[in-house]
Amino acid sequence: MVTAIVLVKAERMRVNDVAAELAEIEGISEVYSVGGRYDLVVMIRVRSNEAMADVVTNHMLKVDGIIETETMPAFRTQSRHDLETMFSIGMDE
Amino acid sequence: MVTAIVLVKAERMRVNDVAAELAEIEGISEVYSVGGRYDLVVMIRVRSNEAMADVVTNHMLKVDGIIETETMPAFRTQSRHDLETMFSIGMDE
Amino acid sequence: MVTAIVLVKAERMRVNDVAAELAEIEGISEVYSVGGRYDLVVMIRVRSNEAMADVVTNHMLKVDGIIETETMPAFRTQSRHDLETMFSIGMDE
Amino acid sequence: MVTAIVLVKAERMRVNDVAAELAEIEGISEVYSVGGRYDLVVMIRVRSNEAMADVVTNHMLKVDGIIETETMPAFRTQSRHDLETMFSIGMDE
Amino acid sequence: MVTAIVLVKAERMRVNDVAAELAEIEGISEVYSVGGRYDLVVMIRVRSNEAMADVVTNHMLKVDGIIETETMPAFRTQSRHDLETMFSIGMDE
Amino acid sequence: MVTAIVLVKAERMRVNDVAAELAEIEGISEVYSVGGRYDLVVMIRVRSNEAMADVVTNHMLKVDGIIETETMPAFRTQSRHDLETMFSIGMDE
Amino acid sequence: MVTAIVLVKAERMRVNDVAAELAEIEGISEVYSVGGRYDLVVMIRVRSNEAMADVVTNHMLKVDGIIETETMPAFRTQSRHDLETMFSIGMDE
Amino acid sequence: MVTAIVLVKAERMRVNDVAAELAEIEGISEVYSVGGRYDLVVMIRVRSNEAMADVVTNHMLKVDGIIETETMPAFRTQSRHDLETMFSIGMDE
Amino acid sequence: MVTAIVLVKAERMRVNDVAAELAEIEGISEVYSVGGRYDLVVMIRVRSNEAMADVVTNHMLKVDGIIETETMPAFRTQSRHDLETMFSIGMDE
Amino acid sequence: MVTAIVLVKAERMRVNDVAAELAEIEGISEVYSVGGRYDLVVMIRVRSNEAMADVVTNHMLKVDGIIETETMPAFRTQSRHDLETMFSIGMDE
């Protein structure tokens, strides 16, 4: 599994819509509405680098109302949970 | 479930140790080693505000080698997965 | 009681209106007009995480003239005053 | 009543001690442990400019473990509560 | 005397007009055109906190062409001059 | 008269000493202890560019406990007061 | 060979077009679509300072949709590859 | 000679025009097109503080396409060249 | 091929040594000494995500004298050169 | 002539020494002590890219007391003076 965390600043009036639209994109597993300097934190969990590139450089760029994103690729993951199995449910089709 | 995302900068020589120690803290479900301006992204998923306060103001403060943290509480979560169920496995004891 | 402090930058011409509108939102207990890099400091004091999410992701987003907010959740509070009692007056209905 | 909000960054290992020591200073009514870019938010509520200057330039400077502070004087306050009365309890001696 | 120093960024084409308008506001004793990251430095010297609040949250907000201000209240002043006397000339009416 | 405003950050424990030492330097007419991102604002009012260079690159550099300064030369001054006369008292010897 | 690395921020909706247009400019050998605070990283590899100036101050300035660039000239290059030979293929006409 | 260095950010499409217009202003001796975070570096070399104020607060403010400037007055100059003589050629009329 | 660009700040006295040591790491194809806000730009070109993680979280962390890094993964690459072939020479053993 | 402007931050106590040492380096034509966010502005004027690399990556790195530099290469120069001739005096040996 290839994972990336994306910090998102969105236009105030469109924050909730942006969150909803992002959550619809295949490969985006979670969208968190947060306080602090960013508005949303997005988790991308996909099967390949190609799928990651597709989410980041195609699908996310088309969501209207995003002002700025900062994408952080996860090089290693440590967890007490078997994330690979947990998040692959429904990834197959 | 109460969720927070924490951005962490750590001392270069201690990054991997810090990641390992954080992953041991109860309530921290995932630690991602990332590129970009931060070194680690930490997911805290706990049952109550008290547990969250405990992780953030007690346990995390004791990990040596952390330079700076920025904690972002998640006010809302949108996901195609049932995160509540997925991450509550093993939360009971 | 769940507490958060919000730092607000507003459009210069609308600062006083924004302050007045924010002060009307249920759950916002105080609005301070400040100097420095921010224009307003807002105290949110509510009964639950759900109420907090409601103030932050619904009501505050609708106030026109806000440029930027930074929300800081309070994990612990230390005070010589019994804030819980003081601010819960009028919280009941 | 003269009010100021102070944003505080403290040394990680000393955050909780700093919070406790600040809460002891006369004129500081509340100390909040927060997430985000700052560690503590301090509310100063005193009777006069002289008392404010005393808290900021004498007492707070002596607390060990503070790295940086940003003091924001409140020029105006809007609240559904009678803060003047609420916080003046115990201010008299 | 209550004193504050205000750092001002203004629209390039309006800098000189903004300076002139600010200098007209009662309570503003000096306006300096400076280089560096700010365009103007404004000295406010008034008799009371109420007058200060009036200058900062009413009069200055109405000057068109100001992009950003950062207000720094002076808690203490050290000077070889008797500023109190020097600047109070003409303050009486 | 040649005027410059200097924003100063000082070591917390030495702020008051730094203010006192700066106020002793000939050519420095006022030292303000401020809140906000800076600790002190210093007004330099001298008779010539040479005197200004002397204050900035000789005398101020020798004050121990200053972390950072930002010097803003005033290109023009607008004031309802006759600053030239007011501040030149005592400048002669 | 004269080399420079350029960090580029582009308008979200135009990022892919900007990348394509930059890749067409003679002297630009590679355009990388990246995450993080920047959108694109551009490698310029040319034969002379004049060619470099031409790329940076003429051709790149004409690409529509670029918000900000930061050009870093390479003073020295260390590589296990013979970059000079590798990238000069096709540089001749 | 009074010297100042000005860092300039300009609108991308107008950078070359801005450079040409600045170079025409009397008192501006050199305009450098640079990479990095700024677009232009301007050297002002004039005979008096009044001439400097005139360049900075009158002439430069009228050049269209400048977004931001940061003016750094030179308090002292060290050079193996006799800059005073070199740059005064043609300063006389 | 998996590619990442890393911006590096290093201790002044150790910049050249850091560059030399980085150039020795397998998977790092080029190290550029640059001006601007960073000291070095490093190109990592490897065969797999695992190799990338190895370079970033193991080998690079061990180089002494690095203060800060910012790693930008390349999601897409556009080039008039066949980078894949050019840089794979010598990648086989 | 190859030109670069370098912005320098130096340790407060060593600023004047750093300026003197920089002025001794061959290829550095002027060192300006400035106010603002930087301490020194350095002009490098040399005959070739190799000489520039030598000044920046060898000689300047050895000056003790420099905290940070930002080097901006000049791609184009516009001046009413014949800088090439003026600064080449004494460049010959």
PDB file of C-alpha atoms in Angstrom, chain J residues 35-80:
ATOM      1  CA  GLY J  35      19.536  47.543   8.874  1.00  0.00           C
ATOM      2  CA  GLY J  36      16.493  45.359   8.295  1.00  0.00           C
ATOM      3  CA  ARG J  37      16.328  41.601   8.614  1.00  0.00           C
ATOM      4  CA  TYR J  38      19.863  41.057   7.330  1.00  0.00           C
ATOM      5  CA  ASP J  39      23.137  42.382   8.713  1.00  0.00           C
ATOM      6  CA  LEU J  40      25.267  42.608   5.593  1.00  0.00           C
ATOM      7  CA  VAL J  41      24.788  42.796   1.840  1.00  0.00           C
ATOM      8  CA  VAL J  42      27.746  41.534  -0.166  1.00  0.00           C
ATOM      9  CA  MET J  43      28.423  42.218  -3.861  1.00  0.00           C
ATOM     10  CA  ILE J  44      30.470  39.587  -5.677  1.00  0.00           C
ATOM     11  CA  ARG J  45      31.798  40.656  -9.082  1.00  0.00           C
ATOM     12  CA  VAL J  46      34.093  38.118 -10.777  1.00  0.00           C
ATOM     13  CA  ARG J  47      35.214  37.056 -14.263  1.00  0.00           C
ATOM     14  CA  SER J  48      33.832  33.518 -14.486  1.00  0.00           C
ATOM     15  CA  ASN J  49      31.415  30.986 -13.012  1.00  0.00           C
ATOM     16  CA  GLU J  50      34.395  29.109 -11.593  1.00  0.00           C
ATOM     17  CA  ALA J  51      35.567  32.189  -9.700  1.00  0.00           C
ATOM     18  CA  MET J  52      32.010  32.700  -8.412  1.00  0.00           C
ATOM     19  CA  ALA J  53      31.801  29.083  -7.196  1.00  0.00           C
ATOM     20  CA  ASP J  54      35.165  29.544  -5.524  1.00  0.00           C
ATOM     21  CA  VAL J  55      34.042  32.633  -3.591  1.00  0.00           C
ATOM     22  CA  VAL J  56      30.709  31.148  -2.546  1.00  0.00           C
ATOM     23  CA  THR J  57      31.583  27.527  -1.756  1.00  0.00           C
ATOM     24  CA  ASN J  58      35.169  27.983  -0.530  1.00  0.00           C
ATOM     25  CA  HIS J  59      36.111  31.401   0.772  1.00  0.00           C
ATOM     26  CA  MET J  60      32.819  32.628   2.233  1.00  0.00           C
ATOM     27  CA  LEU J  61      32.143  29.329   4.022  1.00  0.00           C
ATOM     28  CA  LYS J  62      35.362  29.793   5.999  1.00  0.00           C
ATOM     29  CA  VAL J  63      34.423  33.136   7.547  1.00  0.00           C
ATOM     30  CA  ASP J  64      33.539  32.513  11.156  1.00  0.00           C
ATOM     31  CA  GLY J  65      30.444  34.177  12.609  1.00  0.00           C
ATOM     32  CA  ILE J  66      28.153  33.927   9.590  1.00  0.00           C
ATOM     33  CA  ILE J  67      24.805  32.381  10.535  1.00  0.00           C
ATOM     34  CA  GLU J  68      22.979  32.340   7.234  1.00  0.00           C
ATOM     35  CA  THR J  69      23.500  33.492   3.658  1.00  0.00           C
ATOM     36  CA  GLU J  70      21.164  33.828   0.716  1.00  0.00           C
ATOM     37  CA  THR J  71      22.953  34.118  -2.628  1.00  0.00           C
ATOM     38  CA  MET J  72      21.151  35.756  -5.547  1.00  0.00           C
ATOM     39  CA  PRO J  73      22.901  35.491  -8.930  1.00  0.00           C
ATOM     40  CA  ALA J  74      22.309  38.483 -11.194  1.00  0.00           C
ATOM     41  CA  PHE J  75      21.023  37.289 -14.565  1.00  0.00           C
ATOM     42  CA  ARG J  76      20.910  40.780 -16.077  1.00  0.00           C
ATOM     43  CA  THR J  77      22.187  44.176 -14.986  1.00  0.00           C
ATOM     44  CA  GLN J  78      20.871  47.578 -15.984  1.00  0.00           C
ATOM     45  CA  SER J  79      22.885  50.636 -15.070  1.00  0.00           C
ATOM     46  CA  ARG J  80      23.684  54.161 -16.224  1.00  0.00           C
TER      47      ARG J  80
END
